[in-house]
PDB file of C-alpha atoms in Angstrom:
ATOM      1  CA  UNK A   1       9.836  10.034   4.492  1.00 80.00           C
ATOM      2  CA  UNK A   2      10.459  10.126   0.775  1.00 87.00           C
ATOM      3  CA  UNK A   3       9.199  12.605  -1.772  1.00 92.00           C
ATOM      4  CA  UNK A   4       9.616  13.531  -5.424  1.00 95.00           C
ATOM      5  CA  UNK A   5       9.342  16.909  -7.089  1.00 96.00           C
ATOM      6  CA  UNK A   6       8.919  17.192 -10.832  1.00 97.00           C
ATOM      7  CA  UNK A   7       9.577  20.689 -12.101  1.00 93.00           C
ATOM      8  CA  UNK A   8       7.162  21.659 -14.834  1.00 92.00           C
ATOM      9  CA  UNK A   9       3.787  20.004 -15.136  1.00 94.00           C
ATOM     10  CA  UNK A  10       3.836  20.609 -18.892  1.00 97.00           C
ATOM     11  CA  UNK A  11       6.811  20.545 -21.273  1.00 97.00           C
ATOM     12  CA  UNK A  12       6.539  21.232 -24.979  1.00 97.00           C
ATOM     13  CA  UNK A  13       9.291  20.481 -27.500  1.00 97.00           C
ATOM     14  CA  UNK A  14       9.610  20.314 -31.258  1.00 97.00           C
ATOM     15  CA  UNK A  15      10.115  17.002 -32.997  1.00 97.00           C
ATOM     16  CA  UNK A  16      13.854  16.312 -33.130  1.00 97.00           C
ATOM     17  CA  UNK A  17      14.659  18.591 -30.199  1.00 98.00           C
ATOM     18  CA  UNK A  18      16.192  17.596 -26.883  1.00 98.00           C
ATOM     19  CA  UNK A  19      13.827  16.357 -24.194  1.00 98.00           C
ATOM     20  CA  UNK A  20      14.669  17.236 -20.587  1.00 98.00           C
ATOM     21  CA  UNK A  21      12.275  16.349 -17.786  1.00 98.00           C
ATOM     22  CA  UNK A  22      13.384  17.306 -14.289  1.00 98.00           C
ATOM     23  CA  UNK A  23      13.074  15.255 -11.118  1.00 97.00           C
ATOM     24  CA  UNK A  24      14.403  15.958  -7.652  1.00 97.00           C
ATOM     25  CA  UNK A  25      13.954  13.557  -4.779  1.00 95.00           C
ATOM     26  CA  UNK A  26      14.171  13.535  -1.026  1.00 92.00           C
ATOM     27  CA  UNK A  27      15.122  10.383   0.834  1.00 85.00           C
ATOM     28  CA  UNK A  28      16.754   9.711   4.184  1.00 81.00           C
ATOM     29  CA  UNK A  29      18.025   6.345   2.969  1.00 80.00           C
ATOM     30  CA  UNK A  30      19.722   5.275  -0.282  1.00 80.00           C
ATOM     31  CA  UNK A  31      17.022   5.416  -2.931  1.00 86.00           C
ATOM     32  CA  UNK A  32      15.930   3.441  -5.907  1.00 89.00           C
ATOM     33  CA  UNK A  33      14.742   5.864  -8.602  1.00 92.00           C
ATOM     34  CA  UNK A  34      12.478   5.289 -11.560  1.00 94.00           C
ATOM     35  CA  UNK A  35      10.914   6.956 -14.542  1.00 96.00           C
ATOM     36  CA  UNK A  36       7.546   5.688 -15.767  1.00 96.00           C
ATOM     37  CA  UNK A  37       5.577   6.705 -18.854  1.00 96.00           C
ATOM     38  CA  UNK A  38       1.793   6.715 -19.070  1.00 94.00           C
ATOM     39  CA  UNK A  39      -0.144   6.909 -22.323  1.00 91.00           C
ATOM     40  CA  UNK A  40      -3.831   7.917 -22.232  1.00 85.00           C
ATOM     41  CA  UNK A  41      -6.071   5.293 -20.648  1.00 79.00           C
ATOM     42  CA  UNK A  42      -3.160   2.965 -20.066  1.00 84.00           C
ATOM     43  CA  UNK A  43      -1.170   1.842 -17.068  1.00 86.00           C
ATOM     44  CA  UNK A  44       2.353   2.863 -16.236  1.00 92.00           C
ATOM     45  CA  UNK A  45       5.311   1.482 -18.149  1.00 93.00           C
ATOM     46  CA  UNK A  46       8.815   1.474 -16.710  1.00 93.00           C
ATOM     47  CA  UNK A  47      11.247   3.526 -18.819  1.00 95.00           C
ATOM     48  CA  UNK A  48      14.342   3.088 -16.679  1.00 93.00           C
ATOM     49  CA  UNK A  49      15.551   2.598 -13.130  1.00 90.00           C
ATOM     50  CA  UNK A  50      18.491   3.431 -10.898  1.00 90.00           C
ATOM     51  CA  UNK A  51      19.324   0.710  -8.379  1.00 84.00           C
ATOM     52  CA  UNK A  52      22.755   1.820  -7.126  1.00 77.00           C
ATOM     53  CA  UNK A  53      24.822   0.478  -9.997  1.00 76.00           C
ATOM     54  CA  UNK A  54      25.852   2.879 -12.769  1.00 84.00           C
ATOM     55  CA  UNK A  55      24.779   6.480 -12.204  1.00 89.00           C
ATOM     56  CA  UNK A  56      23.965   6.975 -15.901  1.00 94.00           C
ATOM     57  CA  UNK A  57      21.052   4.754 -16.709  1.00 93.00           C
ATOM     58  CA  UNK A  58      19.802   3.925 -20.179  1.00 95.00           C
ATOM     59  CA  UNK A  59      16.235   2.924 -20.753  1.00 94.00           C
ATOM     60  CA  UNK A  60      13.833   2.070 -23.509  1.00 94.00           C
ATOM     61  CA  UNK A  61      12.974   4.264 -26.497  1.00 92.00           C
ATOM     62  CA  UNK A  62      16.285   6.169 -26.333  1.00 96.00           C
ATOM     63  CA  UNK A  63      15.718   7.722 -22.903  1.00 97.00           C
ATOM     64  CA  UNK A  64      18.398   7.995 -20.256  1.00 97.00           C
ATOM     65  CA  UNK A  65      18.751   9.539 -16.804  1.00 97.00           C
ATOM     66  CA  UNK A  66      21.635  10.430 -14.548  1.00 95.00           C
ATOM     67  CA  UNK A  67      21.605   9.980 -10.788  1.00 94.00           C
ATOM     68  CA  UNK A  68      23.327  12.918  -9.078  1.00 94.00           C
ATOM     69  CA  UNK A  69      23.469  12.392  -5.345  1.00 91.00           C
ATOM     70  CA  UNK A  70      24.935  15.836  -4.622  1.00 92.00           C
ATOM     71  CA  UNK A  71      22.015  17.480  -6.395  1.00 93.00           C
ATOM     72  CA  UNK A  72      19.419  14.873  -5.331  1.00 94.00           C
ATOM     73  CA  UNK A  73      18.348  14.795  -8.957  1.00 96.00           C
ATOM     74  CA  UNK A  74      17.405  12.163 -11.540  1.00 97.00           C
ATOM     75  CA  UNK A  75      16.576  14.106 -14.697  1.00 97.00           C
ATOM     76  CA  UNK A  76      15.285  12.299 -17.780  1.00 98.00           C
ATOM     77  CA  UNK A  77      16.699  13.130 -21.213  1.00 98.00           C
ATOM     78  CA  UNK A  78      16.352  12.083 -24.814  1.00 98.00           C
ATOM     79  CA  UNK A  79      18.506  13.658 -27.548  1.00 97.00           C
ATOM     80  CA  UNK A  80      15.823  13.817 -30.218  1.00 97.00           C
ATOM     81  CA  UNK A  81      12.094  13.867 -29.530  1.00 97.00           C
ATOM     82  CA  UNK A  82       9.694  11.797 -31.579  1.00 96.00           C
ATOM     83  CA  UNK A  83       5.970  12.353 -31.949  1.00 96.00           C
ATOM     84  CA  UNK A  84       5.354   9.026 -30.239  1.00 95.00           C
ATOM     85  CA  UNK A  85       7.065  10.346 -27.073  1.00 96.00           C
ATOM     86  CA  UNK A  86       4.040  12.506 -26.282  1.00 96.00           C
ATOM     87  CA  UNK A  87       2.730  11.154 -22.975  1.00 96.00           C
ATOM     88  CA  UNK A  88       2.827  11.783 -19.241  1.00 97.00           C
ATOM     89  CA  UNK A  89       6.022  10.974 -17.395  1.00 98.00           C
ATOM     90  CA  UNK A  90       6.325  10.164 -13.718  1.00 97.00           C
ATOM     91  CA  UNK A  91       9.416  10.062 -11.551  1.00 97.00           C
ATOM     92  CA  UNK A  92       9.259   7.755  -8.523  1.00 95.00           C
ATOM     93  CA  UNK A  93      11.371   6.746  -5.552  1.00 92.00           C
ATOM     94  CA  UNK A  94      11.492   3.779  -3.219  1.00 87.00           C
ATOM     95  CA  UNK A  95      13.957   2.891  -0.527  1.00 75.00           C
ATOM     96  CA  UNK A  96      16.688   0.288  -0.787  1.00 67.00           C
ATOM     97  CA  UNK A  97      16.102  -2.404   1.777  1.00 63.00           C
ATOM     98  CA  UNK A  98      12.818  -0.945   2.881  1.00 62.00           C
ATOM     99  CA  UNK A  99       9.231  -1.018   1.737  1.00 67.00           C
ATOM    100  CA  UNK A 100       8.728  -1.769  -1.921  1.00 80.00           C
ATOM    101  CA  UNK A 101       6.091   0.918  -2.331  1.00 89.00           C
ATOM    102  CA  UNK A 102       6.715   3.649  -4.876  1.00 92.00           C
ATOM    103  CA  UNK A 103       6.360   7.360  -4.113  1.00 93.00           C
ATOM    104  CA  UNK A 104       5.536   9.280  -7.286  1.00 96.00           C
ATOM    105  CA  UNK A 105       5.884  12.852  -8.400  1.00 96.00           C
ATOM    106  CA  UNK A 106       2.900  14.703  -9.855  1.00 96.00           C
ATOM    107  CA  UNK A 107       3.960  14.036 -13.404  1.00 97.00           C
ATOM    108  CA  UNK A 108       5.060  16.016 -16.441  1.00 97.00           C
ATOM    109  CA  UNK A 109       2.990  16.019 -19.593  1.00 97.00           C
ATOM    110  CA  UNK A 110       5.213  16.065 -22.668  1.00 97.00           C
ATOM    111  CA  UNK A 111       3.886  17.525 -25.899  1.00 97.00           C
ATOM    112  CA  UNK A 112       5.849  17.060 -29.121  1.00 97.00           C
ATOM    113  CA  UNK A 113       5.119  19.555 -31.892  1.00 96.00           C
ATOM    114  CA  UNK A 114       5.695  18.704 -35.559  1.00 94.00           C
TER     115      UNK A 114
ATOM    116  CA  UNK B   1       2.032 -14.475 -20.572  1.00 56.00           C
ATOM    117  CA  UNK B   2      -0.683 -11.878 -19.993  1.00 81.00           C
ATOM    118  CA  UNK B   3       0.016  -8.728 -18.026  1.00 92.00           C
ATOM    119  CA  UNK B   4      -1.826  -7.367 -15.007  1.00 95.00           C
ATOM    120  CA  UNK B   5      -5.528  -7.078 -15.694  1.00 96.00           C
ATOM    121  CA  UNK B   6      -8.122  -5.029 -13.878  1.00 97.00           C
ATOM    122  CA  UNK B   7     -11.896  -5.014 -13.987  1.00 97.00           C
ATOM    123  CA  UNK B   8     -14.049  -3.191 -14.535  1.00 97.00           C
ATOM    124  CA  UNK B   9     -12.151  -0.625 -16.572  1.00 96.00           C
ATOM    125  CA  UNK B  10     -14.771   2.010 -15.829  1.00 97.00           C
ATOM    126  CA  UNK B  11     -17.185   2.230 -12.924  1.00 98.00           C
ATOM    127  CA  UNK B  12     -19.793   4.866 -12.202  1.00 98.00           C
ATOM    128  CA  UNK B  13     -21.260   4.783  -8.715  1.00 98.00           C
ATOM    129  CA  UNK B  14     -23.777   6.957  -6.954  1.00 98.00           C
ATOM    130  CA  UNK B  15     -22.613   8.509  -3.740  1.00 97.00           C
ATOM    131  CA  UNK B  16     -23.150   6.074  -0.915  1.00 97.00           C
ATOM    132  CA  UNK B  17     -22.880   2.919  -3.003  1.00 98.00           C
ATOM    133  CA  UNK B  18     -20.316   0.199  -2.349  1.00 98.00           C
ATOM    134  CA  UNK B  19     -17.901  -0.793  -5.134  1.00 98.00           C
ATOM    135  CA  UNK B  20     -15.471  -3.662  -5.661  1.00 98.00           C
ATOM    136  CA  UNK B  21     -12.482  -3.400  -7.975  1.00 98.00           C
ATOM    137  CA  UNK B  22     -10.644  -6.503  -9.110  1.00 98.00           C
ATOM    138  CA  UNK B  23      -6.983  -7.065  -9.928  1.00 98.00           C
ATOM    139  CA  UNK B  24      -5.509 -10.156 -11.587  1.00 97.00           C
ATOM    140  CA  UNK B  25      -1.727 -10.032 -11.188  1.00 97.00           C
ATOM    141  CA  UNK B  26       0.829 -11.683 -13.424  1.00 95.00           C
ATOM    142  CA  UNK B  27       0.956 -15.395 -12.658  1.00 93.00           C
ATOM    143  CA  UNK B  28       3.627 -16.187 -10.090  1.00 89.00           C
ATOM    144  CA  UNK B  29       4.001 -12.620  -8.839  1.00 91.00           C
ATOM    145  CA  UNK B  30       4.119 -12.633  -5.075  1.00 90.00           C
ATOM    146  CA  UNK B  31       3.814  -8.905  -4.403  1.00 91.00           C
ATOM    147  CA  UNK B  32       0.708  -6.886  -5.221  1.00 95.00           C
ATOM    148  CA  UNK B  33       0.161  -3.159  -4.805  1.00 96.00           C
ATOM    149  CA  UNK B  34      -2.805  -0.796  -5.076  1.00 98.00           C
ATOM    150  CA  UNK B  35      -2.367   2.880  -5.964  1.00 97.00           C
ATOM    151  CA  UNK B  36      -4.886   5.709  -6.315  1.00 98.00           C
ATOM    152  CA  UNK B  37      -4.368   8.310  -9.053  1.00 95.00           C
ATOM    153  CA  UNK B  38      -6.504  11.426  -8.796  1.00 95.00           C
ATOM    154  CA  UNK B  39      -6.993  13.562 -11.904  1.00 92.00           C
ATOM    155  CA  UNK B  40      -3.811  15.457 -12.755  1.00 88.00           C
ATOM    156  CA  UNK B  41      -1.819  13.806  -9.987  1.00 92.00           C
ATOM    157  CA  UNK B  42       0.720  11.043  -9.659  1.00 94.00           C
ATOM    158  CA  UNK B  43      -0.279   7.663  -8.261  1.00 96.00           C
ATOM    159  CA  UNK B  44      -0.400   7.396  -4.478  1.00 96.00           C
ATOM    160  CA  UNK B  45       0.227   4.171  -2.590  1.00 95.00           C
ATOM    161  CA  UNK B  46      -2.736   2.552  -0.891  1.00 97.00           C
ATOM    162  CA  UNK B  47      -1.749  -0.933   0.224  1.00 96.00           C
ATOM    163  CA  UNK B  48       0.644  -3.852  -0.355  1.00 93.00           C
ATOM    164  CA  UNK B  49       0.325  -7.627  -0.188  1.00 94.00           C
ATOM    165  CA  UNK B  50       2.945 -10.318  -0.125  1.00 91.00           C
ATOM    166  CA  UNK B  51       1.051 -13.462  -1.065  1.00 92.00           C
ATOM    167  CA  UNK B  52      -2.138 -13.288   1.037  1.00 94.00           C
ATOM    168  CA  UNK B  53      -0.593 -11.192   3.784  1.00 94.00           C
ATOM    169  CA  UNK B  54      -1.379  -7.481   3.783  1.00 95.00           C
ATOM    170  CA  UNK B  55       1.944  -6.068   4.953  1.00 91.00           C
ATOM    171  CA  UNK B  56       1.255  -2.365   4.560  1.00 92.00           C
ATOM    172  CA  UNK B  57      -2.072  -0.556   4.478  1.00 93.00           C
ATOM    173  CA  UNK B  58      -0.780   2.812   5.565  1.00 93.00           C
ATOM    174  CA  UNK B  59      -2.059   4.551   2.441  1.00 94.00           C
ATOM    175  CA  UNK B  60      -5.715   3.611   2.752  1.00 97.00           C
ATOM    176  CA  UNK B  61      -7.454   6.984   3.186  1.00 95.00           C
ATOM    177  CA  UNK B  62     -10.225   5.837   5.502  1.00 94.00           C
ATOM    178  CA  UNK B  63     -11.845   2.794   7.048  1.00 96.00           C
ATOM    179  CA  UNK B  64     -14.232   2.778   4.080  1.00 98.00           C
ATOM    180  CA  UNK B  65     -11.415   1.288   2.038  1.00 98.00           C
ATOM    181  CA  UNK B  66     -10.682  -2.395   2.379  1.00 97.00           C
ATOM    182  CA  UNK B  67      -8.441  -4.711   0.331  1.00 98.00           C
ATOM    183  CA  UNK B  68      -8.047  -8.458   0.340  1.00 97.00           C
ATOM    184  CA  UNK B  69      -6.098 -11.180  -1.433  1.00 97.00           C
ATOM    185  CA  UNK B  70      -7.378 -14.350   0.185  1.00 95.00           C
ATOM    186  CA  UNK B  71      -5.550 -16.939  -1.935  1.00 93.00           C
ATOM    187  CA  UNK B  72      -2.466 -14.921  -2.721  1.00 90.00           C
ATOM    188  CA  UNK B  73      -3.449 -14.261  -6.315  1.00 94.00           C
ATOM    189  CA  UNK B  74      -6.468 -12.139  -7.282  1.00 97.00           C
ATOM    190  CA  UNK B  75      -7.037  -9.068  -5.155  1.00 98.00           C
ATOM    191  CA  UNK B  76     -10.135  -6.967  -4.558  1.00 98.00           C
ATOM    192  CA  UNK B  77     -10.233  -3.368  -3.413  1.00 98.00           C
ATOM    193  CA  UNK B  78     -13.563  -2.514  -1.843  1.00 98.00           C
ATOM    194  CA  UNK B  79     -14.815   0.977  -1.145  1.00 98.00           C
ATOM    195  CA  UNK B  80     -17.860   1.307   1.059  1.00 98.00           C
ATOM    196  CA  UNK B  81     -20.266   4.260   1.017  1.00 98.00           C
ATOM    197  CA  UNK B  82     -18.452   5.959  -1.842  1.00 98.00           C
ATOM    198  CA  UNK B  83     -17.897   9.703  -1.724  1.00 97.00           C
ATOM    199  CA  UNK B  84     -17.138  12.134  -4.544  1.00 97.00           C
ATOM    200  CA  UNK B  85     -13.540  12.461  -3.373  1.00 96.00           C
ATOM    201  CA  UNK B  86     -13.085   8.751  -4.104  1.00 98.00           C
ATOM    202  CA  UNK B  87     -13.307   9.508  -7.836  1.00 98.00           C
ATOM    203  CA  UNK B  88      -9.935   8.501  -9.279  1.00 97.00           C
ATOM    204  CA  UNK B  89      -8.134   5.849 -11.280  1.00 96.00           C
ATOM    205  CA  UNK B  90      -7.203   2.851  -9.148  1.00 98.00           C
ATOM    206  CA  UNK B  91      -4.047   1.131 -10.350  1.00 97.00           C
ATOM    207  CA  UNK B  92      -2.890  -2.336  -9.446  1.00 97.00           C
ATOM    208  CA  UNK B  93       0.701  -3.506  -9.820  1.00 95.00           C
ATOM    209  CA  UNK B  94       2.447  -6.801  -9.223  1.00 94.00           C
ATOM    210  CA  UNK B  95       6.055  -7.928  -8.899  1.00 91.00           C
ATOM    211  CA  UNK B  96       8.190 -10.871  -7.989  1.00 85.00           C
ATOM    212  CA  UNK B  97       9.266 -10.820  -4.378  1.00 69.00           C
ATOM    213  CA  UNK B  98      12.288  -8.675  -3.773  1.00 58.00           C
ATOM    214  CA  UNK B  99      15.118 -10.658  -2.273  1.00 52.00           C
ATOM    215  CA  UNK B 100      17.622  -9.012   0.038  1.00 52.00           C
ATOM    216  CA  UNK B 101      19.571  -6.430  -1.903  1.00 51.00           C
ATOM    217  CA  UNK B 102      17.621  -7.040  -5.065  1.00 61.00           C
ATOM    218  CA  UNK B 103      14.912  -5.245  -6.919  1.00 66.00           C
ATOM    219  CA  UNK B 104      11.977  -6.422  -8.977  1.00 76.00           C
ATOM    220  CA  UNK B 105      10.001  -4.234 -11.328  1.00 83.00           C
ATOM    221  CA  UNK B 106       6.367  -3.454 -10.604  1.00 89.00           C
ATOM    222  CA  UNK B 107       4.131  -4.157 -13.589  1.00 91.00           C
ATOM    223  CA  UNK B 108       1.022  -2.004 -13.727  1.00 94.00           C
ATOM    224  CA  UNK B 109      -2.449  -2.808 -14.944  1.00 95.00           C
ATOM    225  CA  UNK B 110      -4.517  -0.360 -17.035  1.00 93.00           C
ATOM    226  CA  UNK B 111      -6.461   0.840 -14.013  1.00 95.00           C
ATOM    227  CA  UNK B 112     -10.116   1.201 -13.087  1.00 97.00           C
ATOM    228  CA  UNK B 113     -11.558   4.683 -13.502  1.00 96.00           C
ATOM    229  CA  UNK B 114     -14.101   5.256 -10.723  1.00 98.00           C
ATOM    230  CA  UNK B 115     -16.507   8.151 -11.005  1.00 98.00           C
ATOM    231  CA  UNK B 116     -18.755   8.882  -8.043  1.00 98.00           C
ATOM    232  CA  UNK B 117     -21.773  11.032  -8.883  1.00 96.00           C
TER     233      UNK B 117
END
């Protein structure tokens, strides 16, 4: 079975500060890993994905994440937060070669203060 | 060129009523998924179709939940005899079929917010 743990249900940063959202996963098979963003009353939008190529993955809006197998982590970072980054972020896992279904974490709500 | 659409966007049902939620996937997308997102939680998988075939329904919480995709395009999620615990946002996603060793992104609709009173 696969699972995702997101540490911190709420993260607050100042505009211009580093954003770090933590994600740890559990998977008995090689995983695909994803970060999605959800704005209020909207669906999920894919920020970036790890699919067994480069371990440092760059996504949209200046976000990036690094796959660390030894730590079973896939933390999301952005060097400088913008007000428009305020949203809820979800980490998800699926299995390579297996079912396409996504298993999500509980989410982290990011607040950006002016 | 439109994305995944869902209707209705909001649904209020009295306990015991039946509801039907519709998903229109992106044209040409073979795979279709339903997820349930309770308040303050991440989405949870309900069921998966490849064309008209329902390949995985392991996430459906009870036999009151039923999903279909008869022509391999539009899908309907039906909930019979709704209960308060069914209150959630129901998300639909679609993707191209994943070939061996490949990956295709799931595109999500805006969701249907179901409130059972």
